[in-house]
PDB file of C-alpha atoms in Angstrom:
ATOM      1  CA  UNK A 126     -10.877   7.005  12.766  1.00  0.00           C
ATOM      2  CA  UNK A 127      -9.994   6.870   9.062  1.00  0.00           C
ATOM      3  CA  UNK A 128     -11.825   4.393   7.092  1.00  0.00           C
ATOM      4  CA  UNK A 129      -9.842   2.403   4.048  1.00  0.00           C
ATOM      5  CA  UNK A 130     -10.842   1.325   0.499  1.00  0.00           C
ATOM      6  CA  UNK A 131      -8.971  -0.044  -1.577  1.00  0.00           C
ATOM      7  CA  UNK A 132      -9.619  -0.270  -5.699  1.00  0.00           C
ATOM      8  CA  UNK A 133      -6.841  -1.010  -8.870  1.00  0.00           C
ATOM      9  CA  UNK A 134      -5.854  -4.641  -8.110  1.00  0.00           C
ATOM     10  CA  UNK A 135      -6.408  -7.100 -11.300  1.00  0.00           C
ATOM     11  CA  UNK A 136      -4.809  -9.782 -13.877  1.00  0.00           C
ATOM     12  CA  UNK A 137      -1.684  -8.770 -15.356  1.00  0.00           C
ATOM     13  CA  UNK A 138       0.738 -10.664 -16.892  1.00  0.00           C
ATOM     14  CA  UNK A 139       4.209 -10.703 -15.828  1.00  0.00           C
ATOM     15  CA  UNK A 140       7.107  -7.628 -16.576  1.00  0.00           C
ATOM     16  CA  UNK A 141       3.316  -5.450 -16.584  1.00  0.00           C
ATOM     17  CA  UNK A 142       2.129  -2.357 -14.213  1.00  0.00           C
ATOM     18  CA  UNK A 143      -0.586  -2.098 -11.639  1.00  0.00           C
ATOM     19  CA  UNK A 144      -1.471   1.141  -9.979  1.00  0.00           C
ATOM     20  CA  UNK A 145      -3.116   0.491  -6.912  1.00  0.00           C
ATOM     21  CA  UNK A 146      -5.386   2.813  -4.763  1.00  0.00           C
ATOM     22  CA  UNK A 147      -6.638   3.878  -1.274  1.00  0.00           C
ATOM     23  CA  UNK A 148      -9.136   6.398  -0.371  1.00  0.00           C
ATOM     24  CA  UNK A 149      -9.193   7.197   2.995  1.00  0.00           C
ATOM     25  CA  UNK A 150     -12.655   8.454   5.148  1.00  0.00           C
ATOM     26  CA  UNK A 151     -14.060   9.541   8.587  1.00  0.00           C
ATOM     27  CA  UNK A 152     -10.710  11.317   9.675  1.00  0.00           C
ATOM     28  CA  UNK A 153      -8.125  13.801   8.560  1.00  0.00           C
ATOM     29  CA  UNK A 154      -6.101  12.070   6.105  1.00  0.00           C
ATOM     30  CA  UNK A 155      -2.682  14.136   6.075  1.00  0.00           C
ATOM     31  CA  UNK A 156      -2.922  13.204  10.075  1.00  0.00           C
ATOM     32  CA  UNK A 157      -2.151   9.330   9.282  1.00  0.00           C
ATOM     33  CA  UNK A 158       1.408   7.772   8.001  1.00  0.00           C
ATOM     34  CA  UNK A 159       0.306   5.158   5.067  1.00  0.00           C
ATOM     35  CA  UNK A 160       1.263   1.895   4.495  1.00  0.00           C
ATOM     36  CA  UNK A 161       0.851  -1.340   1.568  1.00  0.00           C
ATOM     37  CA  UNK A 162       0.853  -4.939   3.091  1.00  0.00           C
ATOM     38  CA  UNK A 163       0.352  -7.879   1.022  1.00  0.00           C
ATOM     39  CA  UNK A 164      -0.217 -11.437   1.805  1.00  0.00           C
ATOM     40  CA  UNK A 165       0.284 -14.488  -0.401  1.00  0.00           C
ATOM     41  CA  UNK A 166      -1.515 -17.277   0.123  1.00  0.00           C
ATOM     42  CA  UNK A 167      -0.633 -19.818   2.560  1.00  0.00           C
ATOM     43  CA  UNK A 168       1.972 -17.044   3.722  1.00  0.00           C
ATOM     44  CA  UNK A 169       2.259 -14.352   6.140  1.00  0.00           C
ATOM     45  CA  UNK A 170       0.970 -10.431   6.012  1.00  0.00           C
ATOM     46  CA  UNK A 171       4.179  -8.649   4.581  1.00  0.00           C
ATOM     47  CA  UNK A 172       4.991  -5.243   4.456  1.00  0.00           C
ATOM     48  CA  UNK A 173       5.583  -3.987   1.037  1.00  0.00           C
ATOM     49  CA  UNK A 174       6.122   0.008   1.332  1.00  0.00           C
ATOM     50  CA  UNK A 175       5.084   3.123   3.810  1.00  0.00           C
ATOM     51  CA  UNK A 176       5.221   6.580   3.184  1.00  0.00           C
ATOM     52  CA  UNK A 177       5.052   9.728   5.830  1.00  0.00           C
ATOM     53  CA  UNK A 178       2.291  12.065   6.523  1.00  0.00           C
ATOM     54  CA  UNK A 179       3.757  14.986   3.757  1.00  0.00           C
ATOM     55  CA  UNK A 180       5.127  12.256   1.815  1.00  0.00           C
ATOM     56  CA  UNK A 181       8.720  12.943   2.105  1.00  0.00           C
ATOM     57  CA  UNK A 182       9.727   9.772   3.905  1.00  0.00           C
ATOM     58  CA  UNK A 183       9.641   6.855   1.726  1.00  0.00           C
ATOM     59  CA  UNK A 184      10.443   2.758   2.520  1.00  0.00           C
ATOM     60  CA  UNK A 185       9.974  -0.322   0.775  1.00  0.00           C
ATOM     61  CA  UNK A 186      10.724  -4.217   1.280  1.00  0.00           C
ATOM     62  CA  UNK A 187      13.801  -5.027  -0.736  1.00  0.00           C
ATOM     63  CA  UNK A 188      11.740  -7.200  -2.629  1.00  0.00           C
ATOM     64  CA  UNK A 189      10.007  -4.587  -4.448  1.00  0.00           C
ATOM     65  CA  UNK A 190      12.873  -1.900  -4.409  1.00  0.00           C
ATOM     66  CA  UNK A 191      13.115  -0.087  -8.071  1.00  0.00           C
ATOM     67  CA  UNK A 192       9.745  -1.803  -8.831  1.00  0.00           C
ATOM     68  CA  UNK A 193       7.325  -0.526  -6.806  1.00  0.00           C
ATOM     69  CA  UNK A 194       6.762   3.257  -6.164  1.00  0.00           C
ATOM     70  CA  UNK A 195       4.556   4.692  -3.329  1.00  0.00           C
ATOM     71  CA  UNK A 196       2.718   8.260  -3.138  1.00  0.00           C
ATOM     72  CA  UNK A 197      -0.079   9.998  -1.886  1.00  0.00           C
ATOM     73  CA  UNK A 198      -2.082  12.900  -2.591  1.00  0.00           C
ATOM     74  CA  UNK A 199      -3.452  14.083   0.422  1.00  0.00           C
ATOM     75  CA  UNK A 200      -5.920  16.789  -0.942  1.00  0.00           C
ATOM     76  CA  UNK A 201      -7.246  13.562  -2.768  1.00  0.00           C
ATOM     77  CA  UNK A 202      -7.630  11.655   0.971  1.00  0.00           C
ATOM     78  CA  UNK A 203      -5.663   9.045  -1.577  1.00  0.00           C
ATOM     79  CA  UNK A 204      -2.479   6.556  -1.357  1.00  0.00           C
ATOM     80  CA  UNK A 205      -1.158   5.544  -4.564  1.00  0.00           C
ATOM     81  CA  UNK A 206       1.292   1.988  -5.015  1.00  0.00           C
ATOM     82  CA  UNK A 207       2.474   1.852  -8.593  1.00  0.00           C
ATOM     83  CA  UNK A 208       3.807  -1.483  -9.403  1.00  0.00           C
ATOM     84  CA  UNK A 209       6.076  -2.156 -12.255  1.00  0.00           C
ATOM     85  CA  UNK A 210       8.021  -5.348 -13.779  1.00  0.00           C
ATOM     86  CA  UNK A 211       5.420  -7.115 -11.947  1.00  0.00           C
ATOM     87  CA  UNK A 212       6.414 -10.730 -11.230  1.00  0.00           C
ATOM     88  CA  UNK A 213       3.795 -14.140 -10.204  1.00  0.00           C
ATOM     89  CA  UNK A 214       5.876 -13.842  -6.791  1.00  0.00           C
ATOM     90  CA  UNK A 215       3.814 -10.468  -6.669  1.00  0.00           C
ATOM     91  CA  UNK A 216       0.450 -12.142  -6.724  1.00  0.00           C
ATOM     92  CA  UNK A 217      -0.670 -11.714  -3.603  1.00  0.00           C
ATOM     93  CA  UNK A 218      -3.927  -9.569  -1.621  1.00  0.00           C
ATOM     94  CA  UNK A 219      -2.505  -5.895  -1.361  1.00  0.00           C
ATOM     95  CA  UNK A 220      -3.693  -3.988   1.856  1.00  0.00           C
ATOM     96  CA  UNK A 221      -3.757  -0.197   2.801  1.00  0.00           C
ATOM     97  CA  UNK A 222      -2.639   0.436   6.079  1.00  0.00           C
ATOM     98  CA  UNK A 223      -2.712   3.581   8.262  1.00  0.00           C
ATOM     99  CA  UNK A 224      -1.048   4.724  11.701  1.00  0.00           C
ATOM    100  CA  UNK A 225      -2.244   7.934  13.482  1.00  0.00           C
ATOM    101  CA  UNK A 226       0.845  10.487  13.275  1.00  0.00           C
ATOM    102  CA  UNK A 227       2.522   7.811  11.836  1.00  0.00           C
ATOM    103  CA  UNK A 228       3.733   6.091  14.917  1.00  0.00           C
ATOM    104  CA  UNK A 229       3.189   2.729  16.308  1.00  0.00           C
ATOM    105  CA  UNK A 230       1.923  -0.282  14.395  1.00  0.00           C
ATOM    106  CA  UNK A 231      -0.685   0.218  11.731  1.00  0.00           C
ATOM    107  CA  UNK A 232      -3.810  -0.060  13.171  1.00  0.00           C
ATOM    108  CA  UNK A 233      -6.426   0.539  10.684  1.00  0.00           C
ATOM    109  CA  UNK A 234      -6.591  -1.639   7.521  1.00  0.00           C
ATOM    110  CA  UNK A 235      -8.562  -1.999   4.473  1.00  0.00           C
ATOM    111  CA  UNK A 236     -10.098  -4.903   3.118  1.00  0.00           C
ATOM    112  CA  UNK A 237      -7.590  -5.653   0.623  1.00  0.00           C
ATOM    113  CA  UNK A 238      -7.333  -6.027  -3.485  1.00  0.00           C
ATOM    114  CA  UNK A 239      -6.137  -8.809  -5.386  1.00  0.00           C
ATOM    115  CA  UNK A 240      -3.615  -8.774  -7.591  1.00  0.00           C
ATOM    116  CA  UNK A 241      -2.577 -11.702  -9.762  1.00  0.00           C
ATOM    117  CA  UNK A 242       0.506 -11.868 -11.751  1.00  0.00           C
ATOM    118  CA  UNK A 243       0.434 -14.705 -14.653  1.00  0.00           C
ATOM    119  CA  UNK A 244       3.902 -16.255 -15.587  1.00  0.00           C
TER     120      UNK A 244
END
């Protein structure tokens, strides 16, 4: 079973960028469809963007469509969320996510990385 870590998240003020990262460990990467949760306090987990095994499949809440772009490099074991015009409404604890063949729910998460966007 893959193992998640996540690294990138920080202080940024707002209209700045954040790249955000997730290595993955323990299992064949290219095998697992990737994910980016976040959750805001007080709120619930929210899906932010997925991606397919090759990377040719794409999605991504409406709230950070044309903001937000994801990728991976799979030789790299290594999911990539680059986040752009960030707003405060961003601010939030960003999660990696993974699904075996990329079907089903995600089932194996990291621990998360904060990101906090000042106004």
């Amino acid at each position: 079973q893959v193992q998640l870590v996540e690294s990138g998240g920080g202080l940024v003020q707002a209209g700045g960028s954040l790249r955000l990262s997730c290595v993955g460990s323990g299992g064949t990467f290219s095998l697992y469809g990737m994910g980016w949760y976040r959750q805001a306090p007080g709120k619930e987990r929210e899906f932010v963007s997925s991606i397919s095994r090759e990377g040719d499949d794409t999605y991504y809440a409406d709230s950070v469509k044309g903001r937000f772009t994801i990728s991976r490099d799979n030789a790299k074991n290594t999911v990539y969320l680059q986040m752009n015009s960030l707003k405060p409404e961003d601010t939030a604890v960003y999660f990696c996510a993974a699904r075996y063949y990329g079907m089903g729910q995600f089932n194996r998460w990291g621990q998360g990385t904060q990101v906090t966007v000042s106004s």
